[in-house]
């Protein structure tokens, strides 16, 4: 009766011993895998269930709850529970609790609807508010990063101007977003303007707006400038070192008087805006060369954050890279489960002149080009390998054959959505042989 009950259970169930040998599998699970319930007994679990972690759960004695597992073209949700006797692991029981993620979504339709509604309002809020990053997005474990995060928390409250300094690609804009999100102005708009991207003749109307009829081609009803749009909130002036000299005195006046005069207007308008500026240029040198006003510098440099380049905080390279991998996999739907040591070594040796932005581009290119769930040096395009100073080592004929075999198997597994039977037929080998090769080459 007990066996009949288990065979009829909603879950798929498998039991293995301490060596990972299958001792029991209910009929519904066997039917799905195309295995005979009698013949499956005695086989190693890795030769029966693809991408299984049952042997690992047994060896480590760890409980794994609601873990995603890719089986025959679907991501399923599985539990793996070690079985202990007198403190020693003697086996494990595994259950597939949802046969695909769609089942999970249906079971949680109410939560899904609430999440959908929450995401709608969250996206709507971000569109209105403008700030989309938080301090958690500033990844890193170095003392410098911890010091910056602490400083941001200390200066976020209040209305004093902030100057963020650092090389291009170090995350200055991300910190500006974070300051706004942590401030009392977080419920108000966060408006951005790249001072290096606006033509000089359009600067005044971009910053201060214009009234109707101010010039030929002006919009009916006029146009609000960045200061008016940011009223009550925060205005982020990126690359302020590129601000035209003709605009520096006008910006200074707005910061001092807290009012703007739109182009073609008769009266000024009061604004309540906190300014956060950022630059990768040496403003002190520009002041000496009479290219940047000293009084404006002192006005925007009330509080300062300096972000060191990535080459000076190499312990942050891997936390950043892992963060970018997770973000990119969410977008592309790919899964990266392992990274070769030679990739990590190459990353640590490289100077990263483009800082975190360049690192992000390297990671995205490698993920796009890889045919498996593992990042290797060969995942990178040749021009990036040249940048990293990596040259392909001379391999033996056997190593070339193994590398080719691994890449071919990985390619067909991805192409056929993990369908072992179809891949084996395509390659002209048996399922057991294919399982052995997947295990040999650590393909997941």
XYZ file of C-alpha atoms in Angstrom:
444
model
C 0.000 0.000 0.000
C 2.846 2.386 0.915
C 4.541 1.808 -2.464
C 1.239 2.415 -4.289
C 0.753 5.665 -2.381
C 4.285 6.884 -3.196
C 3.933 5.899 -6.867
C 0.700 7.908 -7.019
C 2.165 10.935 -5.268
C 2.142 14.332 -6.948
C 5.922 14.639 -6.428
C 8.554 12.664 -8.275
C 10.716 10.830 -5.752
C 14.192 9.273 -5.868
C 16.250 7.712 -3.058
C 20.022 7.137 -3.261
C 22.549 5.579 -0.900
C 25.753 7.151 0.426
C 27.536 6.389 -2.867
C 24.872 8.031 -5.018
C 23.438 4.688 -6.230
C 19.694 4.731 -6.904
C 17.808 2.549 -4.426
C 14.275 3.682 -5.244
C 12.485 5.841 -7.823
C 8.705 6.092 -8.062
C 6.990 5.105 -11.296
C 5.907 8.610 -12.339
C 9.512 9.832 -12.215
C 10.730 6.756 -14.135
C 8.053 7.278 -16.782
C 9.101 10.895 -17.304
C 12.788 9.955 -17.628
C 12.029 7.007 -19.934
C 13.575 4.530 -17.488
C 12.404 1.075 -16.432
C 11.572 1.087 -12.671
C 13.390 -2.226 -12.228
C 16.483 -1.402 -14.298
C 17.034 2.013 -12.739
C 17.855 0.395 -9.365
C 21.620 0.052 -8.949
C 22.580 2.790 -11.428
C 24.485 5.848 -10.327
C 22.114 8.787 -10.069
C 24.188 10.903 -12.503
C 23.532 8.292 -15.184
C 19.786 8.546 -14.641
C 18.971 12.198 -13.903
C 20.652 15.006 -15.834
C 22.127 17.947 -13.932
C 21.460 16.148 -10.656
C 23.065 17.225 -7.390
C 21.918 14.207 -5.411
C 25.449 12.819 -5.140
C 26.735 16.206 -3.947
C 23.950 16.542 -1.388
C 24.861 13.110 -0.057
C 28.576 13.771 0.160
C 28.211 17.170 1.836
C 25.219 16.385 4.003
C 23.503 19.613 2.958
C 19.784 20.283 2.654
C 18.815 21.854 -0.688
C 15.300 23.276 -0.848
C 13.461 24.579 -3.942
C 16.524 24.492 -6.209
C 16.145 25.016 -9.951
C 17.189 21.984 -12.008
C 17.211 21.742 -15.801
C 15.725 18.360 -16.871
C 14.744 17.490 -20.424
C 14.208 21.009 -21.642
C 12.516 22.463 -18.540
C 13.629 24.137 -15.339
C 12.083 22.160 -12.492
C 12.009 22.855 -8.761
C 13.571 20.148 -6.617
C 14.303 19.335 -2.958
C 17.266 17.207 -1.859
C 17.388 15.981 1.747
C 20.326 13.927 3.158
C 19.408 10.947 5.335
C 21.397 10.678 8.571
C 21.903 7.717 10.896
C 23.837 8.268 14.131
C 25.298 11.478 12.699
C 26.489 9.830 9.482
C 25.059 10.367 5.996
C 23.681 7.091 4.680
C 21.746 8.388 1.679
C 19.437 11.086 0.397
C 15.905 11.546 -0.828
C 15.103 13.896 -3.695
C 11.725 15.189 -4.818
C 10.669 17.220 -7.838
C 7.922 19.396 -6.386
C 7.080 21.344 -9.551
C 7.592 19.732 -12.946
C 8.255 23.113 -14.537
C 8.311 26.730 -13.440
C 4.906 27.288 -15.056
C 3.353 24.994 -12.456
C 4.948 27.095 -9.748
C 3.564 30.248 -11.349
C 0.060 28.764 -11.488
C 0.259 27.642 -7.862
C 1.280 31.168 -6.930
C -1.048 33.061 -9.262
C -2.124 35.408 -6.494
C 1.476 36.291 -5.631
C 2.307 36.601 -9.316
C -0.548 39.071 -9.809
C 0.622 41.129 -6.849
C 4.217 41.079 -8.124
C 3.022 42.184 -11.545
C 1.119 45.062 -9.980
C 4.126 45.953 -7.828
C 6.458 45.928 -10.854
C 4.016 48.124 -12.772
C 4.024 50.770 -10.052
C 7.777 50.361 -9.522
C 8.484 50.951 -13.229
C 6.048 53.848 -13.286
C 7.724 55.358 -10.235
C 11.230 54.943 -11.704
C 10.064 56.609 -14.922
C 8.738 59.593 -12.981
C 11.468 59.669 -10.339
C 14.418 59.034 -12.651
C 16.641 57.274 -10.081
C 17.008 53.570 -10.787
C 20.099 52.555 -8.761
C 20.673 52.107 -5.046
C 23.808 51.820 -2.935
C 23.510 48.011 -3.119
C 24.324 48.251 -6.831
C 27.745 49.723 -5.994
C 29.412 46.314 -5.704
C 32.747 45.666 -4.039
C 34.409 44.360 -0.883
C 37.455 46.624 -0.638
C 38.039 49.061 2.217
C 37.688 51.908 -0.304
C 34.203 50.789 -1.342
C 33.092 50.396 2.274
C 34.435 53.876 3.042
C 32.563 55.379 0.062
C 29.283 53.678 1.045
C 29.610 54.953 4.605
C 30.342 58.471 3.316
C 27.312 58.385 0.995
C 25.039 57.423 3.904
C 26.448 60.278 5.984
C 25.986 62.998 3.352
C 22.725 61.809 1.741
C 20.543 63.772 4.146
C 20.582 67.540 3.787
C 20.714 69.882 0.809
C 24.443 70.560 0.406
C 25.940 70.232 -3.072
C 28.069 67.154 -3.767
C 30.966 66.720 -6.208
C 31.766 63.140 -7.226
C 35.216 62.700 -8.767
C 36.748 59.722 -10.506
C 37.788 58.283 -13.841
C 35.248 57.402 -16.507
C 33.409 54.150 -15.765
C 33.996 54.085 -11.996
C 30.307 54.398 -11.065
C 29.912 58.110 -10.347
C 26.350 58.247 -11.697
C 25.397 55.201 -9.643
C 26.511 57.041 -6.486
C 24.494 60.101 -7.507
C 21.394 57.894 -7.794
C 22.179 56.402 -4.370
C 22.519 59.798 -2.670
C 19.127 60.824 -4.032
C 17.478 57.543 -3.012
C 18.795 57.894 0.559
C 17.875 61.563 0.906
C 14.660 63.226 2.046
C 14.181 64.188 -1.612
C 13.773 60.560 -2.743
C 10.041 61.055 -3.349
C 10.795 63.890 -5.763
C 12.337 63.810 -9.276
C 15.934 62.844 -10.059
C 16.927 64.662 -13.266
C 20.153 64.077 -15.213
C 22.097 66.226 -17.662
C 25.380 65.303 -19.328
C 27.189 68.613 -19.731
C 29.450 67.158 -22.410
C 26.588 66.005 -24.634
C 24.613 69.250 -25.087
C 25.574 71.751 -27.850
C 26.633 75.084 -26.344
C 23.860 77.078 -28.046
C 21.201 74.801 -26.470
C 22.597 74.778 -22.951
C 20.637 77.701 -21.555
C 17.262 76.394 -22.740
C 18.142 72.862 -21.553
C 19.006 74.033 -18.051
C 16.504 76.848 -17.566
C 13.792 76.188 -20.197
C 12.174 78.838 -22.408
C 8.879 80.675 -22.663
C 6.478 80.588 -25.593
C 7.731 82.631 -28.558
C 11.248 82.967 -27.128
C 12.746 82.103 -30.529
C 11.783 80.726 -33.924
C 10.726 77.090 -33.564
C 9.962 77.350 -29.844
C 7.201 75.006 -28.660
C 3.785 76.420 -27.950
C 3.500 76.957 -24.230
C 7.293 76.925 -23.842
C 9.443 74.210 -22.312
C 10.589 73.439 -18.784
C 14.327 73.217 -18.188
C 16.166 70.659 -16.075
C 16.030 72.884 -12.994
C 12.239 73.245 -13.180
C 11.826 69.505 -13.798
C 14.004 68.745 -10.754
C 12.168 71.199 -8.472
C 11.957 69.668 -5.008
C 14.352 66.887 -6.015
C 17.890 66.403 -7.286
C 19.688 67.574 -10.441
C 22.687 65.484 -11.474
C 25.160 67.390 -13.676
C 27.495 64.791 -15.173
C 30.836 65.830 -16.727
C 30.517 69.315 -15.246
C 34.112 69.995 -16.292
C 32.781 70.252 -19.870
C 30.302 73.004 -18.961
C 30.795 75.955 -21.385
C 32.295 79.043 -19.742
C 29.332 81.136 -20.871
C 27.043 78.914 -18.784
C 29.219 78.723 -15.677
C 28.292 82.201 -14.426
C 24.576 81.533 -15.064
C 24.727 78.226 -13.193
C 26.519 79.941 -10.323
C 23.770 82.552 -10.113
C 21.058 79.885 -9.948
C 22.916 78.055 -7.176
C 23.306 81.286 -5.216
C 19.877 82.820 -5.774
C 17.894 79.551 -6.078
C 15.912 80.944 -9.006
C 16.001 80.517 -12.775
C 15.094 82.780 -15.650
C 13.796 80.854 -18.674
C 14.932 82.075 -22.094
C 12.558 84.821 -23.273
C 10.850 85.122 -19.882
C 10.230 88.403 -18.060
C 10.187 87.031 -14.519
C 12.378 84.574 -12.640
C 11.091 81.342 -11.056
C 12.072 80.046 -7.628
C 13.442 76.486 -7.580
C 14.373 74.137 -4.748
C 16.987 71.803 -6.177
C 19.933 69.889 -4.742
C 22.816 69.690 -7.215
C 25.103 66.674 -7.486
C 27.932 67.143 -9.974
C 30.442 64.641 -11.328
C 33.642 64.945 -13.319
C 36.648 62.969 -14.464
C 38.599 66.144 -15.233
C 41.127 67.968 -12.991
C 39.034 71.038 -12.101
C 41.888 72.692 -10.164
C 44.024 72.617 -13.298
C 41.135 74.006 -15.377
C 40.806 76.849 -12.853
C 44.502 77.726 -13.270
C 43.996 77.719 -17.052
C 40.937 80.020 -16.657
C 38.651 77.338 -18.142
C 36.567 76.796 -15.019
C 35.343 79.402 -12.531
C 36.860 79.128 -9.079
C 33.718 80.467 -7.373
C 31.578 77.837 -9.132
C 34.034 75.146 -8.037
C 33.652 76.136 -4.390
C 29.864 76.248 -4.782
C 29.591 72.663 -6.118
C 32.445 71.240 -4.033
C 30.806 71.588 -0.608
C 30.898 67.812 -0.105
C 33.166 65.556 -2.151
C 33.365 61.858 -2.957
C 36.409 60.474 -4.744
C 36.055 57.083 -6.429
C 39.405 55.315 -6.968
C 39.970 53.474 -10.278
C 39.508 49.713 -10.432
C 43.254 49.078 -10.815
C 43.746 50.497 -7.303
C 41.156 48.190 -5.710
C 41.602 44.872 -7.471
C 39.756 42.961 -4.734
C 36.586 44.530 -6.182
C 37.098 43.029 -9.651
C 35.414 39.682 -8.922
C 32.499 40.981 -6.859
C 31.804 43.384 -9.736
C 32.220 40.691 -12.400
C 29.900 38.292 -10.547
C 27.333 41.079 -10.200
C 27.491 41.776 -13.949
C 27.195 38.036 -14.738
C 24.021 37.729 -12.627
C 22.527 40.854 -14.222
C 23.336 39.731 -17.776
C 22.029 36.190 -17.227
C 18.705 37.627 -16.075
C 18.447 39.587 -19.308
C 19.706 36.917 -21.723
C 18.276 33.834 -20.004
C 21.684 32.130 -20.023
C 23.171 30.277 -17.049
C 26.826 30.643 -16.064
C 27.741 28.124 -13.371
C 31.546 28.197 -13.419
C 34.452 30.406 -14.465
C 37.912 29.103 -15.344
C 40.790 30.117 -13.094
C 42.788 31.485 -16.041
C 39.952 33.985 -16.705
C 40.147 35.172 -13.100
C 43.939 35.459 -13.290
C 43.745 37.443 -16.540
C 41.159 39.796 -15.030
C 43.354 40.424 -11.980
C 46.414 41.136 -14.149
C 44.613 43.584 -16.463
C 44.745 47.306 -15.600
C 41.114 48.120 -16.588
C 41.591 51.630 -18.038
C 37.806 51.760 -18.629
C 37.123 50.652 -15.042
C 33.803 48.949 -14.122
C 32.141 49.935 -17.411
C 34.882 48.115 -19.371
C 34.610 45.094 -17.071
C 30.860 44.989 -17.728
C 31.475 45.021 -21.503
C 34.009 42.154 -21.209
C 31.560 40.024 -19.213
C 28.632 40.677 -21.566
C 30.718 39.793 -24.638
C 31.922 36.519 -23.073
C 28.422 35.454 -22.004
C 27.052 36.232 -25.463
C 29.692 34.114 -27.208
C 29.959 31.130 -24.841
C 28.227 27.922 -25.950
C 28.105 26.391 -22.481
C 27.486 27.352 -18.869
C 31.205 27.897 -18.261
C 33.259 31.022 -18.987
C 36.673 30.235 -20.442
C 39.326 32.371 -22.088
C 37.999 31.135 -25.423
C 34.614 32.689 -24.547
C 36.119 36.110 -25.268
C 36.510 37.545 -28.768
C 40.085 37.733 -30.058
C 40.459 41.502 -29.653
C 39.505 41.249 -25.964
C 41.915 38.345 -25.465
C 44.636 40.561 -26.916
C 43.715 43.300 -24.437
C 43.950 40.801 -21.585
C 47.341 39.713 -22.895
C 46.161 36.110 -23.138
C 47.639 33.899 -25.808
C 46.302 30.451 -26.521
C 48.661 27.795 -25.145
C 49.875 24.987 -27.373
C 47.688 21.928 -26.846
C 48.351 18.297 -27.619
C 46.229 16.470 -30.211
C 44.351 14.755 -27.380
C 43.590 18.105 -25.725
C 42.339 19.530 -29.038
C 40.044 16.510 -29.485
C 38.686 16.811 -25.917
C 38.109 20.557 -26.238
C 36.274 20.054 -29.536
C 34.191 17.218 -28.083
C 33.233 19.325 -25.070
C 32.228 22.306 -27.232
C 30.155 20.138 -29.589
C 28.280 18.451 -26.718
C 27.667 21.829 -25.029
C 26.390 23.291 -28.287
C 23.874 20.498 -28.944
C 22.697 20.423 -25.316
C 21.864 24.118 -25.544
C 20.386 23.798 -29.038
C 18.108 20.924 -27.981
C 17.204 22.384 -24.594
C 18.982 19.663 -22.650
C 17.110 16.750 -24.282
C 19.662 13.956 -23.658
C 17.950 11.447 -25.930
C 17.867 13.845 -28.905
C 21.480 14.947 -28.369
C 22.651 11.329 -28.155
C 20.813 10.489 -31.402
C 22.242 13.572 -33.139
C 25.811 12.660 -32.095
C 25.346 8.941 -32.808
C 26.226 7.762 -29.293
C 24.313 6.075 -26.469
C 22.672 7.939 -23.588
C 25.002 6.333 -21.018
C 28.058 7.323 -23.068
C 26.739 10.872 -23.334
C 26.122 11.063 -19.571
C 29.704 9.865 -18.978
C 31.089 12.590 -21.248
C 28.931 15.277 -19.621
C 30.311 14.220 -16.235
C 33.889 13.975 -17.574
C 33.852 17.504 -18.996
C 31.829 18.927 -16.090
C 29.081 20.183 -18.439
C 26.038 21.381 -16.491
